XYZ file of C-alpha atoms in Angstrom:
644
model
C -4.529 45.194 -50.282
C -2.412 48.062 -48.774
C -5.832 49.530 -47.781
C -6.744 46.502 -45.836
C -4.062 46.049 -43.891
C -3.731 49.809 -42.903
C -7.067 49.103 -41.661
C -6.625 46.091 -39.767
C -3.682 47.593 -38.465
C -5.775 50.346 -37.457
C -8.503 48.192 -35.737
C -5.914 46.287 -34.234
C -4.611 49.241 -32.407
C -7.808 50.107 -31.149
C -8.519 46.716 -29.594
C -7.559 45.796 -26.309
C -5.106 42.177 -26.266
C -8.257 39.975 -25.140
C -10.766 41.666 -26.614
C -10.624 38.513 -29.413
C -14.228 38.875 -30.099
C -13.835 42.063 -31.324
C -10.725 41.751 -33.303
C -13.029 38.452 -34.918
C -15.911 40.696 -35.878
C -13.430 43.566 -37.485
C -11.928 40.646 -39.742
C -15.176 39.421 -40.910
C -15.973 42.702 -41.751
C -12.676 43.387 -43.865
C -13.248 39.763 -45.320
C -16.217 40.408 -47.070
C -15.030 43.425 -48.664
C -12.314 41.184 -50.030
C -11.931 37.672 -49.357
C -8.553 37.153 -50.369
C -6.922 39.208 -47.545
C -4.628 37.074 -46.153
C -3.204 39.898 -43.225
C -7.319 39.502 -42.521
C -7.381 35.743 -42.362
C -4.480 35.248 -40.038
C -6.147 37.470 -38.385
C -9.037 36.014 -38.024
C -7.743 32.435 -37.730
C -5.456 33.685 -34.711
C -8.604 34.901 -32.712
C -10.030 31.375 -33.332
C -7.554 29.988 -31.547
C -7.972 32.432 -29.058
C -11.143 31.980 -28.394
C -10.440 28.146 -28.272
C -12.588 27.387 -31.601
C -10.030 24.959 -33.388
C -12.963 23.387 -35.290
C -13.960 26.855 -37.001
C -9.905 27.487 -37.458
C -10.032 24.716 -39.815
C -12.905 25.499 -41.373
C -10.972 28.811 -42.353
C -8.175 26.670 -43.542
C -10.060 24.406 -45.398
C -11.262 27.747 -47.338
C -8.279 29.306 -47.763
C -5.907 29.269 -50.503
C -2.683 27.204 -50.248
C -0.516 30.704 -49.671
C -2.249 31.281 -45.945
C -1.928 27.451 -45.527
C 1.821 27.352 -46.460
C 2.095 30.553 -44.085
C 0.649 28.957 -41.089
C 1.621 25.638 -40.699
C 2.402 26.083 -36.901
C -1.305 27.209 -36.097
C -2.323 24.838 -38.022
C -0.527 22.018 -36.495
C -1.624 23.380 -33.017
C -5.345 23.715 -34.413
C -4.985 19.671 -35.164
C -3.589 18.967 -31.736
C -6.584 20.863 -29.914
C -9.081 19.033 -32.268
C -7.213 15.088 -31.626
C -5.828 14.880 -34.698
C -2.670 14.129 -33.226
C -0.556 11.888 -35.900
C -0.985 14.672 -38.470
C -0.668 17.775 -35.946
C 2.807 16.099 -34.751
C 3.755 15.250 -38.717
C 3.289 18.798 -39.520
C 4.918 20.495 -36.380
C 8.091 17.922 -37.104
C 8.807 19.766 -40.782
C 9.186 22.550 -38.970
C 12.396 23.820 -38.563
C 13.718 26.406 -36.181
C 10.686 26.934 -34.472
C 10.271 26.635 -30.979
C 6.871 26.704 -30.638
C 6.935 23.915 -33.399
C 8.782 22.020 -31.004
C 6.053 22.714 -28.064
C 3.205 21.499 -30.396
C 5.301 18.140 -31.557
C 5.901 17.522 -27.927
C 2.681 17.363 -26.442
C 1.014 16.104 -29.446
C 3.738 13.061 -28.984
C 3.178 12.799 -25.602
C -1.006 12.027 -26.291
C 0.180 9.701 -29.357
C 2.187 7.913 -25.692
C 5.721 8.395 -27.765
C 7.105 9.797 -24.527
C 10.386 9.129 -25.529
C 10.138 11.218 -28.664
C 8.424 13.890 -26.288
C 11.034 13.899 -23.267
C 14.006 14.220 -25.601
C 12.068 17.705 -27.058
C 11.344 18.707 -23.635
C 15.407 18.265 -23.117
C 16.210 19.975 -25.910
C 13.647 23.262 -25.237
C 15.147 23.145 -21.401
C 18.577 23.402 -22.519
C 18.111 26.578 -25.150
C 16.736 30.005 -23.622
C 13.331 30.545 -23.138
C 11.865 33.031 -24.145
C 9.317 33.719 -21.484
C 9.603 33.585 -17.885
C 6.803 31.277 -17.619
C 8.304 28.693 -20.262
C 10.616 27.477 -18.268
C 8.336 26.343 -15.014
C 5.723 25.178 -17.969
C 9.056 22.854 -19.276
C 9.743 21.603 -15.834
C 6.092 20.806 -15.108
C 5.951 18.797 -18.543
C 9.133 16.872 -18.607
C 7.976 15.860 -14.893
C 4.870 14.461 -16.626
C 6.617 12.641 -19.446
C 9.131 10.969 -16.794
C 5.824 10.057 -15.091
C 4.522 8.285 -17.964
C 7.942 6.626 -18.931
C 7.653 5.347 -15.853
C 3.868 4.213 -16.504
C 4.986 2.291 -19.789
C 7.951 0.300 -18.572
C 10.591 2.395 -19.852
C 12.310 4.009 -16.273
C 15.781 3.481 -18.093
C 14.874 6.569 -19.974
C 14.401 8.890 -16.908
C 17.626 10.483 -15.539
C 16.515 11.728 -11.981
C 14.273 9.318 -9.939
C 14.126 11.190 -6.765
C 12.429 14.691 -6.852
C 14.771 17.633 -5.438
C 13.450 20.088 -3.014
C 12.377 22.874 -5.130
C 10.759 20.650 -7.103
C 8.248 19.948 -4.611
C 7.416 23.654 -4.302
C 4.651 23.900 -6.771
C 1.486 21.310 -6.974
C 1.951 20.306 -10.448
C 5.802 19.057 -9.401
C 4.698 17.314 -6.368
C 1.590 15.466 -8.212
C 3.596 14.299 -11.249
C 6.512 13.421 -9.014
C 4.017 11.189 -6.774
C 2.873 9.880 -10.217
C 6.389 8.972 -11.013
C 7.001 7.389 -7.585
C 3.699 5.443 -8.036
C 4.563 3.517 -11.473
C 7.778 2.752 -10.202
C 6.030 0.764 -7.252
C 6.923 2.942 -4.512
C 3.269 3.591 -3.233
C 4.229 4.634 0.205
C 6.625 7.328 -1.263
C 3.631 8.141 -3.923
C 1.331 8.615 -0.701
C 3.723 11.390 1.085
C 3.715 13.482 -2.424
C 0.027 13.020 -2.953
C -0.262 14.565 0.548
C 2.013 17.433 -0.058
C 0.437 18.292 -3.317
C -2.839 18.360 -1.728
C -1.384 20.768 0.643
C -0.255 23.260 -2.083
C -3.285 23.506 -4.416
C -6.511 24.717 -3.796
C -10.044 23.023 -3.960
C -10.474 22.925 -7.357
C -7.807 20.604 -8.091
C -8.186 18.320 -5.492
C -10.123 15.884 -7.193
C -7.352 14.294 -9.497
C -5.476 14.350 -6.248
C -8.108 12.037 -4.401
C -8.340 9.945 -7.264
C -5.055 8.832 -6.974
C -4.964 8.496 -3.624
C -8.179 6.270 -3.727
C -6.111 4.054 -6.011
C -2.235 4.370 -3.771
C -4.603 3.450 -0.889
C -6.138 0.256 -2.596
C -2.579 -0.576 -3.832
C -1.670 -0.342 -0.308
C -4.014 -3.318 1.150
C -5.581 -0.057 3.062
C -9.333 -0.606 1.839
C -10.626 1.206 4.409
C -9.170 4.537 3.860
C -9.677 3.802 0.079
C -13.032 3.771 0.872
C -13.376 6.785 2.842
C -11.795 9.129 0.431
C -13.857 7.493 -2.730
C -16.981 8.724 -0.426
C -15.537 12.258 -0.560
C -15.602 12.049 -3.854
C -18.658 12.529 -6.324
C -18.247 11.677 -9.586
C -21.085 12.944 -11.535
C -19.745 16.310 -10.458
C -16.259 16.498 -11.978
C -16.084 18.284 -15.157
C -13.694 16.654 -16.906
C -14.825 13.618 -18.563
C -11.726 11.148 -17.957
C -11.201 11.802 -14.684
C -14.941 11.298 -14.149
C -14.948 7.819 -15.573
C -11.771 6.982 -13.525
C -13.031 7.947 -10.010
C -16.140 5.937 -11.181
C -13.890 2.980 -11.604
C -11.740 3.995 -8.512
C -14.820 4.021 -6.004
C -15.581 1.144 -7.487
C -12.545 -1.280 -7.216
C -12.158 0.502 -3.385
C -15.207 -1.325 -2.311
C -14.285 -3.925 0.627
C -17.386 -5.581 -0.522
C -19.923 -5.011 -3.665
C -22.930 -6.274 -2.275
C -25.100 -5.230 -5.539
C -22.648 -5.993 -8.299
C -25.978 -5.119 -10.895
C -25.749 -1.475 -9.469
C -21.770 -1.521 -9.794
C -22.228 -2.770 -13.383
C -24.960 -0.087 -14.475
C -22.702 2.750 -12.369
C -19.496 1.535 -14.538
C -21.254 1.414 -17.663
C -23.284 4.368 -17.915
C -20.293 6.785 -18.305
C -20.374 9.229 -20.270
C -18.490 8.682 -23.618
C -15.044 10.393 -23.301
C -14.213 13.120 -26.254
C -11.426 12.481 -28.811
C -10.119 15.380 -26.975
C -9.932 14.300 -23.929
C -9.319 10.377 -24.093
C -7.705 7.991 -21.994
C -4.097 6.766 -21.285
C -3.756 3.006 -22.987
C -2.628 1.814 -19.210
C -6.025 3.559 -18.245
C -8.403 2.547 -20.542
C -7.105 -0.941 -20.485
C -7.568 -1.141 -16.713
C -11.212 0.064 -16.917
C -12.119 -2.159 -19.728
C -11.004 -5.317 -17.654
C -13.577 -4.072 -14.705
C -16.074 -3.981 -16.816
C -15.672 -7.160 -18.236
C -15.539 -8.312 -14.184
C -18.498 -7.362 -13.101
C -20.174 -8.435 -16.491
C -18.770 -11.998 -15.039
C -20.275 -10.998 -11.676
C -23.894 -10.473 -13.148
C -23.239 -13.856 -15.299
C -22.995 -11.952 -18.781
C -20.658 -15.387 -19.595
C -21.728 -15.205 -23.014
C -21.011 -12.014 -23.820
C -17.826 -11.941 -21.954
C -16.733 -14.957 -24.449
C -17.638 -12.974 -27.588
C -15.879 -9.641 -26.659
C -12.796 -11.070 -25.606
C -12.920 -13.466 -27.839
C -12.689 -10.343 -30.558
C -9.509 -8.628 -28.828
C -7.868 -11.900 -28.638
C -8.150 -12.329 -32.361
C -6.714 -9.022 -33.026
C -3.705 -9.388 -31.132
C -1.779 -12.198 -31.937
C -0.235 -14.585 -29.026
C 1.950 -15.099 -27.722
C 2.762 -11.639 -26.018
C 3.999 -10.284 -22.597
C 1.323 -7.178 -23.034
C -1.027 -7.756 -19.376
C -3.959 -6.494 -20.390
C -4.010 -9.128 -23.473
C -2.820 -11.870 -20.661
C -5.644 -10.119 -18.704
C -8.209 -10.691 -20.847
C -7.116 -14.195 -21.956
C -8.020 -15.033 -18.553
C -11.543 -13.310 -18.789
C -12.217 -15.166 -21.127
C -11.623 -18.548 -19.698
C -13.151 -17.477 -16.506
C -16.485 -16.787 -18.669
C -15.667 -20.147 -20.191
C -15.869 -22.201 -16.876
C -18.473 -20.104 -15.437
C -16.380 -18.356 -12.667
C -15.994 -21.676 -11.146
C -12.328 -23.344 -9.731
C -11.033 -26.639 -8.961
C -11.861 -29.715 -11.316
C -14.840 -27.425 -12.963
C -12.890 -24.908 -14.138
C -9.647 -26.955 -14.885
C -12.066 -29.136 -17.105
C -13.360 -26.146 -19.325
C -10.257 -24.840 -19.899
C -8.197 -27.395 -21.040
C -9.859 -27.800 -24.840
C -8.947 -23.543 -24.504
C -5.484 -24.363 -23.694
C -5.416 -27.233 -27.217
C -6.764 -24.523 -29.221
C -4.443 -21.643 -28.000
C -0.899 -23.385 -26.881
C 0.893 -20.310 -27.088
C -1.359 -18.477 -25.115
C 0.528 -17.374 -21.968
C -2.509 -15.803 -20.294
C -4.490 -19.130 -20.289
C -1.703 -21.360 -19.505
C -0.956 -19.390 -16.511
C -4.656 -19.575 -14.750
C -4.250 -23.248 -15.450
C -1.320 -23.599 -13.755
C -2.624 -21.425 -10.655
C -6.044 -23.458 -10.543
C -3.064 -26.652 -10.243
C -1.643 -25.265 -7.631
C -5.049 -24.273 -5.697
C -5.914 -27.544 -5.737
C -2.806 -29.098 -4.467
C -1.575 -30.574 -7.676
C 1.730 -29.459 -8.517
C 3.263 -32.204 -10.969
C -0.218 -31.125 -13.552
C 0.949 -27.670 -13.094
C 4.620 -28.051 -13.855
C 3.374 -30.218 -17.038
C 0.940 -27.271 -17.952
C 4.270 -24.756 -17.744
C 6.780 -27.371 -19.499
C 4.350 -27.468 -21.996
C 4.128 -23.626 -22.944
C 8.003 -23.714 -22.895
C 8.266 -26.431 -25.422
C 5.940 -24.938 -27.746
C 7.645 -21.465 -27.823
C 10.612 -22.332 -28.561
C 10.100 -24.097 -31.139
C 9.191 -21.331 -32.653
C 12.186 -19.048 -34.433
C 10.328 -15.464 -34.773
C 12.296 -13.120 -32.296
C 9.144 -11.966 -30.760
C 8.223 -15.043 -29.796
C 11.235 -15.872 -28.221
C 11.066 -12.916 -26.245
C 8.379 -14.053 -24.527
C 9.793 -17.664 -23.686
C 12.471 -15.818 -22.046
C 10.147 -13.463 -20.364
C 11.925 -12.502 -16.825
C 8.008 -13.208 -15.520
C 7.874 -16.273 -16.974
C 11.304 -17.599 -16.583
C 10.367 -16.626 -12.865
C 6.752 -18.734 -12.932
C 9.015 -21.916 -14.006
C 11.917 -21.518 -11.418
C 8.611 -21.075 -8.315
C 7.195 -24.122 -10.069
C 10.407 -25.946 -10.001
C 11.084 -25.066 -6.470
C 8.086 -26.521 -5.136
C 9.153 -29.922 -6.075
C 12.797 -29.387 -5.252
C 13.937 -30.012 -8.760
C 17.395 -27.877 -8.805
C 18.939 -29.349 -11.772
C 15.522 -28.036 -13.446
C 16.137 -24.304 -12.043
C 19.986 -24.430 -13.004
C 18.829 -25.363 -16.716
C 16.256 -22.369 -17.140
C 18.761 -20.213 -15.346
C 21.276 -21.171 -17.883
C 18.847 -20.885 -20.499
C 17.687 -17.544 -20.078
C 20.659 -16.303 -19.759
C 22.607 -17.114 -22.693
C 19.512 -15.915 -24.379
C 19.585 -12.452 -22.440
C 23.182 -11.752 -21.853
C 24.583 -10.434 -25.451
C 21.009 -8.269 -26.003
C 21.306 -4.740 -26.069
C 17.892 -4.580 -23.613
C 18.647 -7.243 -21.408
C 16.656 -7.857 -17.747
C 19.409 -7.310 -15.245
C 17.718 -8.558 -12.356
C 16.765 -11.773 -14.158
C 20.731 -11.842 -15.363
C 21.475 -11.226 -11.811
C 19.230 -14.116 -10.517
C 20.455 -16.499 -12.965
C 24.183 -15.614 -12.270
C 23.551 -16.610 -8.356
C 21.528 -19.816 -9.368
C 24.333 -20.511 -11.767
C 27.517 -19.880 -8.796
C 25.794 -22.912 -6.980
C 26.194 -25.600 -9.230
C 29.020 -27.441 -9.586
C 29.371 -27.966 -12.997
C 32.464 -25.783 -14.702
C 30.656 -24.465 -17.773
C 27.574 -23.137 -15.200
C 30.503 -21.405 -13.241
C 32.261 -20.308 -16.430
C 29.186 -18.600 -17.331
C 28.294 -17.481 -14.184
C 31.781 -15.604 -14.581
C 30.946 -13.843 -17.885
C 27.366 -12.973 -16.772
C 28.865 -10.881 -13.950
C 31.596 -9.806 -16.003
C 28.879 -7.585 -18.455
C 26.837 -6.773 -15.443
C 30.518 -5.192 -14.000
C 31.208 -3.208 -17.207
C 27.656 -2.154 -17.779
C 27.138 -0.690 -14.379
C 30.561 -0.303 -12.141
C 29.207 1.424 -9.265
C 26.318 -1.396 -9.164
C 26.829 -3.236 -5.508
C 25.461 -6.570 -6.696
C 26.966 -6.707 -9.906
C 30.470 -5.897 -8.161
C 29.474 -8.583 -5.345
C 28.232 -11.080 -8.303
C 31.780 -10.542 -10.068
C 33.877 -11.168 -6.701
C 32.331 -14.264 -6.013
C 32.728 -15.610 -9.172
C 36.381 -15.473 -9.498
C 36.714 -16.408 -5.666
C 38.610 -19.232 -6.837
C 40.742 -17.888 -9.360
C 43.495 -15.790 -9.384
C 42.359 -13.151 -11.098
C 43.123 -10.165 -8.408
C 39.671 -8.665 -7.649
C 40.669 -5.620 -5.409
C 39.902 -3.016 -8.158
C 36.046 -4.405 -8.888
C 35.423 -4.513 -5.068
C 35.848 -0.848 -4.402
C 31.724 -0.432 -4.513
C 31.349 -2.918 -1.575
C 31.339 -1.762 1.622
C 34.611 -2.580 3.359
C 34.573 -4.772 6.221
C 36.208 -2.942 8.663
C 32.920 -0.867 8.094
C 30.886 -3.809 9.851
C 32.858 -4.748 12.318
C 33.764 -0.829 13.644
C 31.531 -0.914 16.657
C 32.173 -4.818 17.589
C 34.529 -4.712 20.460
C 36.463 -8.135 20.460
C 37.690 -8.055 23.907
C 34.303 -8.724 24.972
C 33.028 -10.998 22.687
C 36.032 -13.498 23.716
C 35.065 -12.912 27.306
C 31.497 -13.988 27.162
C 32.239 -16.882 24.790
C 31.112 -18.171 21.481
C 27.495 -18.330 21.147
C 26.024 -22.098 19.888
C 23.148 -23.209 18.139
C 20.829 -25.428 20.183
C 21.778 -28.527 17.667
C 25.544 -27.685 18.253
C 24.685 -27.412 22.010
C 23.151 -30.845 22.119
C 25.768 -32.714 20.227
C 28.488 -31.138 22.321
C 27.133 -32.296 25.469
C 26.364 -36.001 24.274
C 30.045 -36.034 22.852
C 31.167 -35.279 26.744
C 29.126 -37.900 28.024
C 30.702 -40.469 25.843
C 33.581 -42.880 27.430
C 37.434 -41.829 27.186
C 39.253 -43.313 24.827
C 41.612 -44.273 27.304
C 39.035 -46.311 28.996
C 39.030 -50.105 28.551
C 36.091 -51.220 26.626
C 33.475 -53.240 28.318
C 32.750 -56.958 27.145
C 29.540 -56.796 25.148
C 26.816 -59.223 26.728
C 26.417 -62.540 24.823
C 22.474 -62.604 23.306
C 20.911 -66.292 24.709
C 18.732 -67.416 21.748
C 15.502 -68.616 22.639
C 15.204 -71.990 22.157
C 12.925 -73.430 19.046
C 12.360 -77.012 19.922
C 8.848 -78.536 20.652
C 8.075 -78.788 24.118
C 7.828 -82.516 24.142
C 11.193 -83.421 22.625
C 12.856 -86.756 23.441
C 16.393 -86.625 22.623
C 16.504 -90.164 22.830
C 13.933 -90.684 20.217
C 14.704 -90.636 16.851
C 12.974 -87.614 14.704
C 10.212 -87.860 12.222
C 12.380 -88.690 8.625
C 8.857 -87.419 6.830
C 8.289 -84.231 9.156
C 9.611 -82.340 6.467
C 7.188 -83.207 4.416
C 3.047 -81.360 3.735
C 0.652 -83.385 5.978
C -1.145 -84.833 3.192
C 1.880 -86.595 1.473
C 2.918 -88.093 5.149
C 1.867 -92.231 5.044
C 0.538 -91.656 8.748
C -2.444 -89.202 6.964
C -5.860 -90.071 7.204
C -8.541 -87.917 5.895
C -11.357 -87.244 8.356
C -14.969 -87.975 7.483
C -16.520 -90.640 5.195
C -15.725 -91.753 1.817
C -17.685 -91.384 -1.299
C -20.206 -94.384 -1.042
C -20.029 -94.018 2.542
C -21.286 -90.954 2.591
C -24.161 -91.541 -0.050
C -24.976 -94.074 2.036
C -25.415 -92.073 4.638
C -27.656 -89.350 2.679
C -31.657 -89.607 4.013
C -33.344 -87.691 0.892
C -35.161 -90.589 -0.936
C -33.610 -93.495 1.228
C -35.183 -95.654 3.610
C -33.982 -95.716 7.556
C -34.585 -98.696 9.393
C -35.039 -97.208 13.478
C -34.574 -99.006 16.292
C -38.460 -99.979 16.843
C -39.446 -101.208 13.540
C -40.312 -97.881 11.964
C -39.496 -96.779 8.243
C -38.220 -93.488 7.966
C -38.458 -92.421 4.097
C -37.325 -88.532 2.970
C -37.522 -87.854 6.554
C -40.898 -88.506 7.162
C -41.363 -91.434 9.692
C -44.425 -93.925 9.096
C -45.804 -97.524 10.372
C -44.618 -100.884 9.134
C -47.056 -102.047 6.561
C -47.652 -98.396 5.278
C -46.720 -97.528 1.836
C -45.980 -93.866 1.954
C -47.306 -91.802 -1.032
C -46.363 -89.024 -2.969
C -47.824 -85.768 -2.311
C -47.575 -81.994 -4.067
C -48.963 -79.317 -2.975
C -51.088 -80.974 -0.608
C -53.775 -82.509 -3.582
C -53.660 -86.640 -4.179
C -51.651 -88.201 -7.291
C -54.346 -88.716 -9.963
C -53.399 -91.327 -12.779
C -53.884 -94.803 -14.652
C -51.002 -96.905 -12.870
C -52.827 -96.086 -9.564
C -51.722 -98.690 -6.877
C -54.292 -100.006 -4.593
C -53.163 -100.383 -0.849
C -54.072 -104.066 0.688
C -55.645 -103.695 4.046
């Protein structure tokens, strides 16, 4: 044993520090003169890593006895990491204690399991201790810009300490890109343009293509579809080596287009990516956003069916209700496949039985809702929504409760409420939400906010009352916060609770009014609204009050009697009564036998010159008339002879 390591230490000497090759061939050689050399097999498993074979590291591991294992645990932690066995590399870098490059491996093998606030509290941690190289300490600056980043990405900003960037931060590209990343997921796209442009103006060619990427998407987010455009034609995807960036520029050129006039050739483009490495594998927020365009354009080349049966799976893996958008998202995939990409009365008709099935699905009950309000029907809509809202709360699991009180949804109701001018409605859901919100530890300020204004208008003490508490914790949570401090002054406007020391983060008003010079504003006179204008001249025209009034004009009725009226006569007595029952009535016309009488069809007319006249038909006297039919004589026994 003391042989072997005098020799490796030998060997060792003689190598140059990247000659790794070498020092790999020296330890197999030692190794098979005795197999148990463990100097030899760190060694050996050190110039693995080296030479970036983690899969062959392990396979040394695997063979070795439990003393090297025990021995190594950080290489092998960092030889997990490299391969994407990232639950077990960070498990194993955890147990180790007092190590900082333990800490490194637990940090980034975090951030890839998307724990970023596990990894950004190591990254605070390694920033605050020395480091022990020079180029740790840029490396920890360039990271913990890149876990901010994707806090920001995953709805947890509360977490990041410095939003704006400061100016050497900006110097190198790996600052400026993660802090235009940051900037981005926050919603500040125009901010996330300038730092996309500055990075591109620190880093060479190479590493321009991430950069364009993102800017093909800041552009798109931007309503700019033209420049989106032009940089996605700069770009060639089938030449970038990295496999997730390839398949995201793919999807990037593809959601630029103004226009996809062959969505076939879109759909084969999108789905003949290559498959991305264990290694190397998407972001959730990334892969979730790529798997919805696909599913689109399988809509756009009518693959309904199988639209239905893959969403169908992910919607029976993940329970509803939920606030995550991509399940929402594909909840309304799959009812778009379900009424055949078709609106109005079509669409509304196919989704309904969806909507029985799945009443706590939010996704679902929200394109229902917007396909109401496309077609002009707002009280179906606000049914739709009050329906949701019943069902979830009758619910008592926490979760679900959660999402009932949803700032988005909570938000959806109030826009729905507005349209029809229903107030009482939008106090009540204000009020609602936030008694629900206000003693949580994560509450929504801006929905608490909201609410607290809604609830100041109403006129109702207990809204007011806790209107007055709402600001209160808003106050205490935040002092220097403008519209809590605003929120918590208006509420006790009223009372006589002294407010001076809670208004200090308002801007004063002699502030406003420094540059108004009053002198002036006397001397040209009080500016009035065109309605005030109007009334103030038709108040001048109006009489003094001193004046006498004038008489009014007496109104001459018309007069109503008949035309011929005799004052002298005496009236009707039975004009009061209906025509009929008058005794002076007589019907016009014949009466009954009269006007038999009177009937020609099978009677006999005498005229004036002798002649018969017998069903109309006029004959001689003498003649018997006969009957005819059809034209043919009567045939029959009781024949009657005519006398001549």
């Amino acid at each position: 044993m003391a042989g072997g390591a005098g020799s490796l230490s030998a060997l060792l000497q003689r190598a140059s520090i990247d000659d790794h090759d070498e020092v790999l061939k020296a330890c197999n050689a030692l190794l098979k003169q005795s197999k148990k050399d463990l100097s030899a097999q760190h060694a050996k498993l050190v110039a693995l890593l080296k030479l970036d074979r983690y899969e062959d590291a392990l396979k040394v591991l695997e063979g070795a006895g439990r003393d090297l294992v025990d021995q190594v645990q950080l290489e092998k932690s960092y030889a997990l990491y490299k391969t994407g066995q990232l639950s077990e590399a960070a498990s194993i870098a955890k147990a180790i204690t007092d190590e900082r490059g333990a800490r490194h491996v637990e940090a980034q093998a975090s951030y890839r399991l998307e724990d970023f606030e596990r990894s950004a509290v190591l990254y605070r941690e390694l920033v605050k201790t020395h480091a022990a190289l020079d180029s740790e300490e840029n490396d920890l600056r360039i990271n913990g810009a890149a876990t901010d980043a994707q806090l920001e990405w995953s709805k947890q900003g509360h977490l990041v300490p410095k939003k704006k960037p400061a100016r050497e931060d900006l110097e190198a590209f790996e600052m400026a890109y993660n802090a235009a990343c940051a900037s981005i997921a926050r919603g500040e796209l125009a901010q996330g343009a300038v730092l996309l442009k500055r990075s591109q103006e620190e880093e060479k060619a190479a590493e321009l293509l991430p950069i364009q990427v993102q800017q093909c998407y800041v552009l798109s987010r931007l309503g700019n579809l033209e420049g989106a455009e032009a940089v996605a034609s700069e770009i060639s995807p089938k030449d970038i080596p990295d496999a997730s960036i390839r398949a995201i520029a793919y999807n990037n050129s593809i959601s630029a287009s103004r226009n996809i006039e062959n969505p076939y050739s879109a759909h084969r483009s999108i789905h003949d990516v290559a498959p991305i490495p264990n290694t190397d594998k998407l972001f959730t927020i990334q892969s979730d956003r790529i798997r919805e365009n696909q599913l689109i354009l399988d809509l756009l080349v009518s693959k309904f069916s199988g639209v239905i049966k893959s969403t169908s799976r992910t919607l029976a893996e993940k329970p509803s209700p939920t606030t995550s958008s991509h399940i929402n998202n594909i909840s309304v995939l799959n009812a778009a496949a379900h009424a055949q990409m078709r609106l109005g009365s079509f669409g509304i008709k196919h989704m309904l039985p969806l909507l029985e099935k799945r009443p706590l699905d939010v996704g679902l009950a929200l394109v229902i809702v917007q396909l109401y309000i496309l077609t002009n029907n707002h009280g179906s809509a606000v049914t739709v929504m009050e329906s949701l809202l019943k069902h979830l709360e009758t619910s008592t699991s926490r979760d679900v409760q959660d999402v009932r009180f949803a700032p988005g949804l909570v938000s959806a109701a109030v826009s729905l409420y507005n349209l029809q001018g229903r107030k009482t409605q939008i106090t009540t859901e204000y009020a609602k939400a936030a008694s629900y919100w206000r003693h949580k530890s994560k509450a929504p300020n801006a929905l608490l906010q909201a609410a607290g204004v809604a609830l100041l208008e109403s006129n109702k003490p207990e809204d007011q009352e806790l209107a007055r508490e709402i600001f209160a914790n808003l106050h205490e949570q935040d002092p220097p916060s403008k519209p809590a401090a605003a929120g918590y002054v208006a509420a006790h406007a009223f009372s006589s609770k002294p407010v001076a020391n809670e208004a200090k983060p308002l801007t004063s008003l002699s502030h406003f009014i420094a540059g108004i010079d009053i002198t002036a504003l006397e001397g040209a006179g009080v500016p009035q609204a065109k309605s005030t204008a109007d009334a103030t001249l038709a108040a001048s025209r109006k009489r003094a009050l001193d004046e006498k009034p004038k008489p009014a004009k007496k109104r001459v009725r018309k007069s109503r009697l008949p035309k011929d009226y005799d004052p002298s006569k005496p009236p009707d007595p039975e004009r009061w009564l209906p025509l009929r029952e008058r005794s002076s009535y007589r019907p016009k016309g014949k009466k009954g036998k009269q006007r038999a009488a009177g009937l020609t069809q099978g009677g006999v007319e005498k005229g004036g010159d002798g002649t018969t006249t017998a069903g109309g038909g006029a004959s001689k006297a003498g003649e018997v008339v006969g009957k005819s039919t059809g034209g043919a004589p009567s045939k029959g026994k009781n024949k009657k002879k005519t006398k001549k």
